[in-house]
PDB file of N, CA and C in Angstrom:
ATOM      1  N   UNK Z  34       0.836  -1.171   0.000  1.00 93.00           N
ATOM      2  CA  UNK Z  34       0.000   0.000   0.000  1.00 93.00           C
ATOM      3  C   UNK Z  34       0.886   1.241   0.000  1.00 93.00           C
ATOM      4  N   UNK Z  35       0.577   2.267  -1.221  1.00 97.00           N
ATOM      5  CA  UNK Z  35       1.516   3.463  -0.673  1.00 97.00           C
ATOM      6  C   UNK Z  35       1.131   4.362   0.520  1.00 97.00           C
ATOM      7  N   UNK Z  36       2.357   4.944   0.740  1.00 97.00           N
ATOM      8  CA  UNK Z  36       2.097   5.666   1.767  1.00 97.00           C
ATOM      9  C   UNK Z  36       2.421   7.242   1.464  1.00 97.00           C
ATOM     10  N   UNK Z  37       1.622   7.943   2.187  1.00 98.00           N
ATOM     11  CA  UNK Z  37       2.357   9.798   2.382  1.00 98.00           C
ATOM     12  C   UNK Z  37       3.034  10.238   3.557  1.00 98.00           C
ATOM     13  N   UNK Z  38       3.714  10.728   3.169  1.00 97.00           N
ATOM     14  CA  UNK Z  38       4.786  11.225   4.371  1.00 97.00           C
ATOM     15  C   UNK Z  38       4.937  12.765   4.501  1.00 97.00           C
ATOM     16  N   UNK Z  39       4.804  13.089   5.378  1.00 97.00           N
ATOM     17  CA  UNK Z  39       4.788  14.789   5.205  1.00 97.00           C
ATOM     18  C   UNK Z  39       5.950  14.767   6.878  1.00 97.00           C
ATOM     19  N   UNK Z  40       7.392  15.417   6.813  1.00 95.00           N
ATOM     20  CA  UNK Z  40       8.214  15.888   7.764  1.00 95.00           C
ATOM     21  C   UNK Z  40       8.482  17.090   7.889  1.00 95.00           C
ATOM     22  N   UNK Z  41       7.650  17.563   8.967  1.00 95.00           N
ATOM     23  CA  UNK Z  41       8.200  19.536   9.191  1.00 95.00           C
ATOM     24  C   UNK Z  41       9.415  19.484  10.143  1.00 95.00           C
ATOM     25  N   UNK Z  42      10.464  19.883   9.177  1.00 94.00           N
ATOM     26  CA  UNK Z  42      11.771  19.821   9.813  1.00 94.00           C
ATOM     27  C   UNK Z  42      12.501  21.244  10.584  1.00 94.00           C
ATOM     28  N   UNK Z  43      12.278  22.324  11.468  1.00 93.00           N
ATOM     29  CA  UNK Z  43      12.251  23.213  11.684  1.00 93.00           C
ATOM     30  C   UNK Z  43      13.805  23.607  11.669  1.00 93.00           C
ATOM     31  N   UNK Z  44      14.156  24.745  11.400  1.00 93.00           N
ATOM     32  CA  UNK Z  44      15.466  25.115  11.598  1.00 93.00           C
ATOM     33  C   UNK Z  44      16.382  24.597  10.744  1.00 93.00           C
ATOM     34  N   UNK Z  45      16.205  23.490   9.737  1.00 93.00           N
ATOM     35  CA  UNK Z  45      16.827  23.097   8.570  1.00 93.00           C
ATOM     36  C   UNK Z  45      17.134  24.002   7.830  1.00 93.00           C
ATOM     37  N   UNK Z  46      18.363  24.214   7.154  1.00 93.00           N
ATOM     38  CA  UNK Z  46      18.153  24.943   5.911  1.00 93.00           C
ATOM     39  C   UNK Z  46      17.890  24.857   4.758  1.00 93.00           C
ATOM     40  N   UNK Z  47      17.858  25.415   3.250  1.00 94.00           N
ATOM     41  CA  UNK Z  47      18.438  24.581   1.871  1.00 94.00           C
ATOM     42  C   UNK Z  47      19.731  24.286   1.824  1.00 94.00           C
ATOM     43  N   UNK Z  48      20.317  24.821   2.591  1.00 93.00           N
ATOM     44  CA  UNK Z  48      22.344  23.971   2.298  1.00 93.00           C
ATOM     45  C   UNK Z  48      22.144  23.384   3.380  1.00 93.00           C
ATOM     46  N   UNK Z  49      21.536  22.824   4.166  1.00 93.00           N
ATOM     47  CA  UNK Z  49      21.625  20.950   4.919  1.00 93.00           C
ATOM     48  C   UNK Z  49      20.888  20.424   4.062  1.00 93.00           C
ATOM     49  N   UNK Z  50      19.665  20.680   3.311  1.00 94.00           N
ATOM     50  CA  UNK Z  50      19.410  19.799   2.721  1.00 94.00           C
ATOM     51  C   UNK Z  50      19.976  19.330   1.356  1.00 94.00           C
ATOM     52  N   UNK Z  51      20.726  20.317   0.532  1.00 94.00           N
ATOM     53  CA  UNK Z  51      21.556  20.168  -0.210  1.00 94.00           C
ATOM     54  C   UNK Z  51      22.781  18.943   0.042  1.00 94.00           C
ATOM     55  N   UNK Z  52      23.198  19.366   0.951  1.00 92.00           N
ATOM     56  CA  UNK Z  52      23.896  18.575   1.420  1.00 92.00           C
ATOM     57  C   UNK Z  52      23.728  17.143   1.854  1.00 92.00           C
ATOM     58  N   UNK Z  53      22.569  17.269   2.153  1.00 94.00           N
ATOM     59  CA  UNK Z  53      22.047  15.477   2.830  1.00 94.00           C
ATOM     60  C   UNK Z  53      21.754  14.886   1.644  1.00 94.00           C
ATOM     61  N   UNK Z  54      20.935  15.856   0.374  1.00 94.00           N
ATOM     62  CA  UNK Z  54      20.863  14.922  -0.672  1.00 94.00           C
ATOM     63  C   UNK Z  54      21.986  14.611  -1.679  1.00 94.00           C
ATOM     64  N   UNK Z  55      22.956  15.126  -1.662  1.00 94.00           N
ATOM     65  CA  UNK Z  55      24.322  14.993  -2.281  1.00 94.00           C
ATOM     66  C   UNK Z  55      24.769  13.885  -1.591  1.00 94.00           C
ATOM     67  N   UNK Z  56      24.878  13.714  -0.307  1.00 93.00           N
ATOM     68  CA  UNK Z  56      25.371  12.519   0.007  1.00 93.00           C
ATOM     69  C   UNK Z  56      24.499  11.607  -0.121  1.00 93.00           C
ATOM     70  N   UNK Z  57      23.572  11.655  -0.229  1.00 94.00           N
ATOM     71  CA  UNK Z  57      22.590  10.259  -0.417  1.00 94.00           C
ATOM     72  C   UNK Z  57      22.697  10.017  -1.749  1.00 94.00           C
ATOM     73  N   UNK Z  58      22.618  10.725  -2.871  1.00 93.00           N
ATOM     74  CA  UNK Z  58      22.718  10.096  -4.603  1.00 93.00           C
ATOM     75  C   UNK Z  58      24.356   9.685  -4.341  1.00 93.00           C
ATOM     76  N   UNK Z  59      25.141  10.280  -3.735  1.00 94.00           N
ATOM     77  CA  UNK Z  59      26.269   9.293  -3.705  1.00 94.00           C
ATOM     78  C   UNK Z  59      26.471   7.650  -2.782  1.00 94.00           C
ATOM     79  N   UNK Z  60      25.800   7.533  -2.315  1.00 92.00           N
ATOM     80  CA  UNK Z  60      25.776   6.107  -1.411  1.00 92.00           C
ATOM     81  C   UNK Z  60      25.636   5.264  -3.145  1.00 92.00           C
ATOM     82  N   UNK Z  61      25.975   4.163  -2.963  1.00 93.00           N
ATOM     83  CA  UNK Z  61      25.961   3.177  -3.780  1.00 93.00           C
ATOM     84  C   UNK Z  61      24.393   2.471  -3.917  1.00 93.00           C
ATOM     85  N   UNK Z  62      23.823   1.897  -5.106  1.00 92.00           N
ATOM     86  CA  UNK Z  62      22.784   1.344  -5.043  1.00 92.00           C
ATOM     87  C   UNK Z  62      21.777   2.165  -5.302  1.00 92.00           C
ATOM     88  N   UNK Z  63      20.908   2.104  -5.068  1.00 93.00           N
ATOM     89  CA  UNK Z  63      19.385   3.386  -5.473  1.00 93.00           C
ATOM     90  C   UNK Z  63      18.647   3.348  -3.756  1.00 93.00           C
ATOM     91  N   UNK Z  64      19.481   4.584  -3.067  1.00 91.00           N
ATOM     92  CA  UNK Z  64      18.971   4.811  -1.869  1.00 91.00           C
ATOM     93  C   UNK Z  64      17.403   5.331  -1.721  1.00 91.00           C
ATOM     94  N   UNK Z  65      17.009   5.567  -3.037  1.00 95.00           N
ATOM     95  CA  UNK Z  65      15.362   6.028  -2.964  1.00 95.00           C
ATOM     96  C   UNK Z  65      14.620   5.329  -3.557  1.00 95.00           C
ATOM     97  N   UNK Z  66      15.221   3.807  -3.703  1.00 97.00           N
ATOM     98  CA  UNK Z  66      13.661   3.135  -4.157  1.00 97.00           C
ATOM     99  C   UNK Z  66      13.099   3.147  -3.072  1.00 97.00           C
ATOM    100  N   UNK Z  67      12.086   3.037  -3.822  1.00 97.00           N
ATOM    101  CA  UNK Z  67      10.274   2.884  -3.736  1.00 97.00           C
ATOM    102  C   UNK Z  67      10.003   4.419  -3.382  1.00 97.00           C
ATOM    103  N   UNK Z  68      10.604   5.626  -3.946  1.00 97.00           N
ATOM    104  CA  UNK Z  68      10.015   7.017  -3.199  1.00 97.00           C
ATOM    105  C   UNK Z  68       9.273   7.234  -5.086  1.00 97.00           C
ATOM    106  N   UNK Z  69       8.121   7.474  -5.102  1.00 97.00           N
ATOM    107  CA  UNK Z  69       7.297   8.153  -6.018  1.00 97.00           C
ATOM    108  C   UNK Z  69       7.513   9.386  -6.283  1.00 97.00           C
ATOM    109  N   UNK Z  70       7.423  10.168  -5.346  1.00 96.00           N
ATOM    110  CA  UNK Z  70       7.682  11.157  -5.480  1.00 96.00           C
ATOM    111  C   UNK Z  70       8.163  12.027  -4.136  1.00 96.00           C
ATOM    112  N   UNK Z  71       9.004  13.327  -4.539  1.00 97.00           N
ATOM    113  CA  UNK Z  71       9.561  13.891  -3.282  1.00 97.00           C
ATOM    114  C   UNK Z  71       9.592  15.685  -3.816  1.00 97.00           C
ATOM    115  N   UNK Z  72       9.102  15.841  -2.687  1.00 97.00           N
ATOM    116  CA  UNK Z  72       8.958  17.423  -2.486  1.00 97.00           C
ATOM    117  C   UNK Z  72       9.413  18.284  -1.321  1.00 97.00           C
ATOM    118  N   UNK Z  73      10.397  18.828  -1.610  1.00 97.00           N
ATOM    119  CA  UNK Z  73      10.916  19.566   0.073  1.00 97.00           C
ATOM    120  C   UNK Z  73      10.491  20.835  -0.784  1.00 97.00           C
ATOM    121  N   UNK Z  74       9.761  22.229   0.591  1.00 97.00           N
ATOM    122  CA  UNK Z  74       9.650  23.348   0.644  1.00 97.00           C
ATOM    123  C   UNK Z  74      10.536  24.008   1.745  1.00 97.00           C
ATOM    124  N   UNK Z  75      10.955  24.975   1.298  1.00 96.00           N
ATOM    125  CA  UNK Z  75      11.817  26.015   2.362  1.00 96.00           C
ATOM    126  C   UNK Z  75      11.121  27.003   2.650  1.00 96.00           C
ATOM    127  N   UNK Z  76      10.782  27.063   4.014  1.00 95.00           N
ATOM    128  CA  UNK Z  76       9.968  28.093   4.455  1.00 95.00           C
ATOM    129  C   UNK Z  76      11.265  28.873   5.690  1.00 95.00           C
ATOM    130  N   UNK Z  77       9.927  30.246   6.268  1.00 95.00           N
ATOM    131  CA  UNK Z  77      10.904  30.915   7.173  1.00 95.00           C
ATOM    132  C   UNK Z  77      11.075  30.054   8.417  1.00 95.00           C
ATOM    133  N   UNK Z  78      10.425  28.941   8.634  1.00 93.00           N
ATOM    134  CA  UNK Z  78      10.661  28.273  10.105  1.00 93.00           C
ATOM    135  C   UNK Z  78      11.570  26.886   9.538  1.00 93.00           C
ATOM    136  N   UNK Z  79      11.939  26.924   8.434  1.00 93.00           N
ATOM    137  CA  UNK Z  79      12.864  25.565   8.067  1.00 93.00           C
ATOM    138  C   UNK Z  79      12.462  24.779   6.963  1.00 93.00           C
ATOM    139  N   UNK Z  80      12.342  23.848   6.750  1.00 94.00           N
ATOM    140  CA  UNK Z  80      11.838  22.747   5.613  1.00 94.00           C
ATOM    141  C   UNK Z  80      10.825  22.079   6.230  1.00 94.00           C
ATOM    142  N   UNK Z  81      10.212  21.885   5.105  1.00 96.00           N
ATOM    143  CA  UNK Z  81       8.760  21.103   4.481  1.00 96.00           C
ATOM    144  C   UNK Z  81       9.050  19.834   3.707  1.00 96.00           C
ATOM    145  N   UNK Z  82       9.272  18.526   4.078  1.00 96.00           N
ATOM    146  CA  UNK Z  82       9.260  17.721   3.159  1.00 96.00           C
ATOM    147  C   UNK Z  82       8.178  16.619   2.936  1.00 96.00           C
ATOM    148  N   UNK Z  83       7.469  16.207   1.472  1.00 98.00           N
ATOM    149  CA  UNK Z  83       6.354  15.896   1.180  1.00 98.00           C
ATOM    150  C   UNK Z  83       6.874  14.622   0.170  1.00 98.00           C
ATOM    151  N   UNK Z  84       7.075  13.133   0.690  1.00 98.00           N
ATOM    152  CA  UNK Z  84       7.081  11.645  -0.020  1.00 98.00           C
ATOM    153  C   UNK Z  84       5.846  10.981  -0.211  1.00 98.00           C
ATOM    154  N   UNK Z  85       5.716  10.786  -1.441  1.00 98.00           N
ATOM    155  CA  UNK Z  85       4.899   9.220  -2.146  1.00 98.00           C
ATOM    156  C   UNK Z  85       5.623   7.728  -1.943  1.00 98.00           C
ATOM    157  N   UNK Z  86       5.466   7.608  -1.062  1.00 98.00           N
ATOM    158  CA  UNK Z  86       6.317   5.914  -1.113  1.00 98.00           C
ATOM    159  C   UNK Z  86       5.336   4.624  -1.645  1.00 98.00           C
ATOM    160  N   UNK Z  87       6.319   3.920  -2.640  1.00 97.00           N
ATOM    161  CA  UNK Z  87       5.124   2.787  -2.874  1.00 97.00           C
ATOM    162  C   UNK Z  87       4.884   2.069  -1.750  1.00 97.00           C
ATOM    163  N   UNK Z  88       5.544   2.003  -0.729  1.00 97.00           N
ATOM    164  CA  UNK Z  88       5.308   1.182   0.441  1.00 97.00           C
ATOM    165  C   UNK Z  88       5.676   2.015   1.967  1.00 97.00           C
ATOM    166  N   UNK Z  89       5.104   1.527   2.984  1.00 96.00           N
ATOM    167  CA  UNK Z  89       5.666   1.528   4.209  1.00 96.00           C
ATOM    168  C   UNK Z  89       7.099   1.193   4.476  1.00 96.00           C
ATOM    169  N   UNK Z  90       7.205  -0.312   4.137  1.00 96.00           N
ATOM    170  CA  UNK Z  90       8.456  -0.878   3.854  1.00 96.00           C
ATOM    171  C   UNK Z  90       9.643  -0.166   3.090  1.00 96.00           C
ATOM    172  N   UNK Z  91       9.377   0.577   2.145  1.00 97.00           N
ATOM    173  CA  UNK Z  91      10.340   1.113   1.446  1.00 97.00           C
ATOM    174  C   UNK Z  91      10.451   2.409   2.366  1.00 97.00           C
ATOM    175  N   UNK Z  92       9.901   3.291   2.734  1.00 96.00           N
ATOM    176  CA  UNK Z  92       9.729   4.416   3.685  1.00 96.00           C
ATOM    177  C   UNK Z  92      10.892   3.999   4.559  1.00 96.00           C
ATOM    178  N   UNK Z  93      10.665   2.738   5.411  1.00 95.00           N
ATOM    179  CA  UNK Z  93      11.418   2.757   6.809  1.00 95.00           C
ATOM    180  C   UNK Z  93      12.866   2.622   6.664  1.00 95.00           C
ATOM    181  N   UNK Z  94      13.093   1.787   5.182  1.00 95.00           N
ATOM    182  CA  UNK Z  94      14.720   1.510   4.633  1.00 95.00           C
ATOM    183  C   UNK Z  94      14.882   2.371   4.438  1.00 95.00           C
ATOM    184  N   UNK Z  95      14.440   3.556   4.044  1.00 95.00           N
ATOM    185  CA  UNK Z  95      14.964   4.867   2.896  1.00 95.00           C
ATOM    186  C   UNK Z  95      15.408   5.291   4.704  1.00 95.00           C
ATOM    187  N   UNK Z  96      14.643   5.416   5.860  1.00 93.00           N
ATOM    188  CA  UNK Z  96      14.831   6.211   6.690  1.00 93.00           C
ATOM    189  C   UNK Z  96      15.964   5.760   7.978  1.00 93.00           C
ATOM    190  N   UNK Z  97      15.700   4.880   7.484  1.00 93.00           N
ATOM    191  CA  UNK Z  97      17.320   4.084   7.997  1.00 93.00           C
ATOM    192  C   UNK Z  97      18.803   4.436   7.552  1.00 93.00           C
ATOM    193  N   UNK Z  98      18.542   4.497   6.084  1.00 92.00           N
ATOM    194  CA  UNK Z  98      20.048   4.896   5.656  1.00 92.00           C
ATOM    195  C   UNK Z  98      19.903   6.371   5.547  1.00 92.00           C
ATOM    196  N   UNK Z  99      18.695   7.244   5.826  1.00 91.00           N
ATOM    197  CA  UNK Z  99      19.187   8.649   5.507  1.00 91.00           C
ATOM    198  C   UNK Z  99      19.518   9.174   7.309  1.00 91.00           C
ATOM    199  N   UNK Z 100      19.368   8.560   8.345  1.00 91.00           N
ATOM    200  CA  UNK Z 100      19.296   8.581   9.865  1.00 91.00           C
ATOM    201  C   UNK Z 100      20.867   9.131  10.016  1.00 91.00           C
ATOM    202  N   UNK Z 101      22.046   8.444   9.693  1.00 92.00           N
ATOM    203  CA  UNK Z 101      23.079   8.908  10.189  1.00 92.00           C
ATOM    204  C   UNK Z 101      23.689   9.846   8.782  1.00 92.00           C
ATOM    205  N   UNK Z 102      23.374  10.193   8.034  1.00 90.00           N
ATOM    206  CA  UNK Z 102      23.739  11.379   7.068  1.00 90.00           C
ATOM    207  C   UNK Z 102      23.073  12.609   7.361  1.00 90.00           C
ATOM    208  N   UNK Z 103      21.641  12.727   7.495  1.00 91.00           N
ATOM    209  CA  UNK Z 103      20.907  13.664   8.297  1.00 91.00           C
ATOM    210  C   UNK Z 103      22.063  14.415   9.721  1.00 91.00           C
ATOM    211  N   UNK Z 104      22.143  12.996  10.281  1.00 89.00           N
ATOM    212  CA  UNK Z 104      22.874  13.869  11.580  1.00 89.00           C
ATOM    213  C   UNK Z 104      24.620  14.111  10.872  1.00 89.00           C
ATOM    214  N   UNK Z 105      25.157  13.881   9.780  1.00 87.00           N
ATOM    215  CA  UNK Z 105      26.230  14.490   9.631  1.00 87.00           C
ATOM    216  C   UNK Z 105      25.670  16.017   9.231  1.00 87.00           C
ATOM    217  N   UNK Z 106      24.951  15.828   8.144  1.00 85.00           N
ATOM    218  CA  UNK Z 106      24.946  17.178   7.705  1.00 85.00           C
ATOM    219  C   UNK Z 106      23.938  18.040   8.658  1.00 85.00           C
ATOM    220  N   UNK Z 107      24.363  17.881   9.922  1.00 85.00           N
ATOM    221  CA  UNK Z 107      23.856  19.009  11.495  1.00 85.00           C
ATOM    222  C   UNK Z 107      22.115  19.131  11.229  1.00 85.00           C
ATOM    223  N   UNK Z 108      21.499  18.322  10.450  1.00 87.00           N
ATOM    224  CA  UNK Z 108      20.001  18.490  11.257  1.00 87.00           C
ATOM    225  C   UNK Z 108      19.686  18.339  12.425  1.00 87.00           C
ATOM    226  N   UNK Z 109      19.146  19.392  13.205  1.00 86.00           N
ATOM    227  CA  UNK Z 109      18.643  18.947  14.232  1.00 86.00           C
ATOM    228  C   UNK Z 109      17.519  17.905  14.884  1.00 86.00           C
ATOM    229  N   UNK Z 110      17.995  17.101  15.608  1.00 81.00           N
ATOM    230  CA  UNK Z 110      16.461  16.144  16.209  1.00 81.00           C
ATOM    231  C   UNK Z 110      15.259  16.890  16.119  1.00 81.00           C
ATOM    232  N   UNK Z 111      14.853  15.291  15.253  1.00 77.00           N
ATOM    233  CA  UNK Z 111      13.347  15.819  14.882  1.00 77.00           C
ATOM    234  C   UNK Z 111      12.504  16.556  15.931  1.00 77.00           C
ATOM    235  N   UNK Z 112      11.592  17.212  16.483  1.00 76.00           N
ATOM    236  CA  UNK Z 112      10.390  18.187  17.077  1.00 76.00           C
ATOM    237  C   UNK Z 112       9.842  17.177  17.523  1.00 76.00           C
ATOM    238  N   UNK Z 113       9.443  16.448  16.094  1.00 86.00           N
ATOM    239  CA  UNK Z 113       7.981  15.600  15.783  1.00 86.00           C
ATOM    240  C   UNK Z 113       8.315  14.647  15.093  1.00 86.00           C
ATOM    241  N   UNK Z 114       7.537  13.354  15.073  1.00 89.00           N
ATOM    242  CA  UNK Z 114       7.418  12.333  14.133  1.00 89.00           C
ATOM    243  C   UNK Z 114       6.945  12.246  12.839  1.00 89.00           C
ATOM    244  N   UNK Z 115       7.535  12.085  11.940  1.00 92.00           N
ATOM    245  CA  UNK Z 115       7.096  12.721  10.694  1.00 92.00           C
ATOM    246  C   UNK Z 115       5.569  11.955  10.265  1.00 92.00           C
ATOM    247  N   UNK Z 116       4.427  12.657  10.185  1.00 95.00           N
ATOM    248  CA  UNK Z 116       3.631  12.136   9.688  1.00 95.00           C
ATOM    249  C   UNK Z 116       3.509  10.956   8.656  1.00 95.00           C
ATOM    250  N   UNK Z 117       3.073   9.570   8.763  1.00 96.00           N
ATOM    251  CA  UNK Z 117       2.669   8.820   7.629  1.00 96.00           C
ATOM    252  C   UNK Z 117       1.163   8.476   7.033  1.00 96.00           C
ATOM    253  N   UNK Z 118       1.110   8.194   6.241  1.00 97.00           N
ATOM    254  CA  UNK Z 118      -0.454   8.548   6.037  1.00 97.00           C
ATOM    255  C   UNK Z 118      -0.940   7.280   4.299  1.00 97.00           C
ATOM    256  N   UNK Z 119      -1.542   6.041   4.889  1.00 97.00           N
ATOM    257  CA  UNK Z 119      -2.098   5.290   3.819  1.00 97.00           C
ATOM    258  C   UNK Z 119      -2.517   6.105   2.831  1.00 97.00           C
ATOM    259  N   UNK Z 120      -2.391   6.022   1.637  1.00 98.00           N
ATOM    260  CA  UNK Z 120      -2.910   6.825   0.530  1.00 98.00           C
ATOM    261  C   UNK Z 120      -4.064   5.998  -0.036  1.00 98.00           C
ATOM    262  N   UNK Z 121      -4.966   6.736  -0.145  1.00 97.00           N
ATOM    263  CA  UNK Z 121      -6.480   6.117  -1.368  1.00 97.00           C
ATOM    264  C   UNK Z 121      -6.027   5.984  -2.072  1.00 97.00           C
ATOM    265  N   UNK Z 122      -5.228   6.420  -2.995  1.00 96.00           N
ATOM    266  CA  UNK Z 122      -5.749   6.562  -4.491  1.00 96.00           C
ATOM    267  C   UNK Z 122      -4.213   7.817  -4.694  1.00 96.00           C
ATOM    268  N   UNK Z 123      -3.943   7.366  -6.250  1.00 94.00           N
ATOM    269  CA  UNK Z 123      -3.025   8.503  -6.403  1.00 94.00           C
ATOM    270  C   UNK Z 123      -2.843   8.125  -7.716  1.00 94.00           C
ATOM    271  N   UNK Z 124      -2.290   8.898  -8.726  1.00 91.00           N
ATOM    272  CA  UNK Z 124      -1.603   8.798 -10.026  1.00 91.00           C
ATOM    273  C   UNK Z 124      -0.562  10.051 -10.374  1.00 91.00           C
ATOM    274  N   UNK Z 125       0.181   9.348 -11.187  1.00 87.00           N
ATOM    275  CA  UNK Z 125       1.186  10.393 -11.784  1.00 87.00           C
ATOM    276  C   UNK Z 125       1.426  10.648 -13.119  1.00 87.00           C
ATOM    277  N   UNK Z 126       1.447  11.786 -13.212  1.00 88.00           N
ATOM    278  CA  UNK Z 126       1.434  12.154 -14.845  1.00 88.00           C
ATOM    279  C   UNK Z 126       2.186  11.557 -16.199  1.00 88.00           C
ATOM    280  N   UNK Z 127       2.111  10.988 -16.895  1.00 83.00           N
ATOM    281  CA  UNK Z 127       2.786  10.351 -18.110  1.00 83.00           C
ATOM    282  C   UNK Z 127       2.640   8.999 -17.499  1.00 83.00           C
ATOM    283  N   UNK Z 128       2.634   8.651 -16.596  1.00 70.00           N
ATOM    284  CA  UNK Z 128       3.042   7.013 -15.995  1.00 70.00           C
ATOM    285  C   UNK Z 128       2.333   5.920 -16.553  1.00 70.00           C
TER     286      UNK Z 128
END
């Protein structure tokens, strides 16, 4: 079942997240299967990030290997637990 993920990451910037995703397309292998889709917003209180995962399962691996790169590139401990959320129904354009 896919899932939605919505993480309000406060106090993040765009150069940590720059940074966290530079090191993650460099890890070996495809550190983002099963992500559908991914959307980070930068707001004035920090980042907004918004995942389509085809699975739960794929969610918790992706969040496993991004756990100790996050804390290199100085994010601070999460606030909050990032929302997950069963999806009804979804499609993507051209697919």
């Amino acid at each position: 079942m896919a899932i939605f993920m919505h993480a309000s990451l406060p106090g993040v910037t765009a150069a940590q997240y720059g940074a966290l995703n530079s090191a993650l397309r460099d890890l070996p292998g495809e550190p983002f299967e099963g992500c559908l889709a991914h959307v980070a917003v930068t707001t004035d209180a920090g980042l907004q990030v918004f995942d389509l995962w085809e699975s739960e399962e794929a969610m918790v691996k992706f969040t496993e290997r991004l756990t100790p790169h996050a804390e290199q590139a100085g994010f601070p401990p999460a606030a909050e637990a990032p929302q997950a959320l069963p999806v009804h129904n979804y499609w993507l354009p051209g697919a």
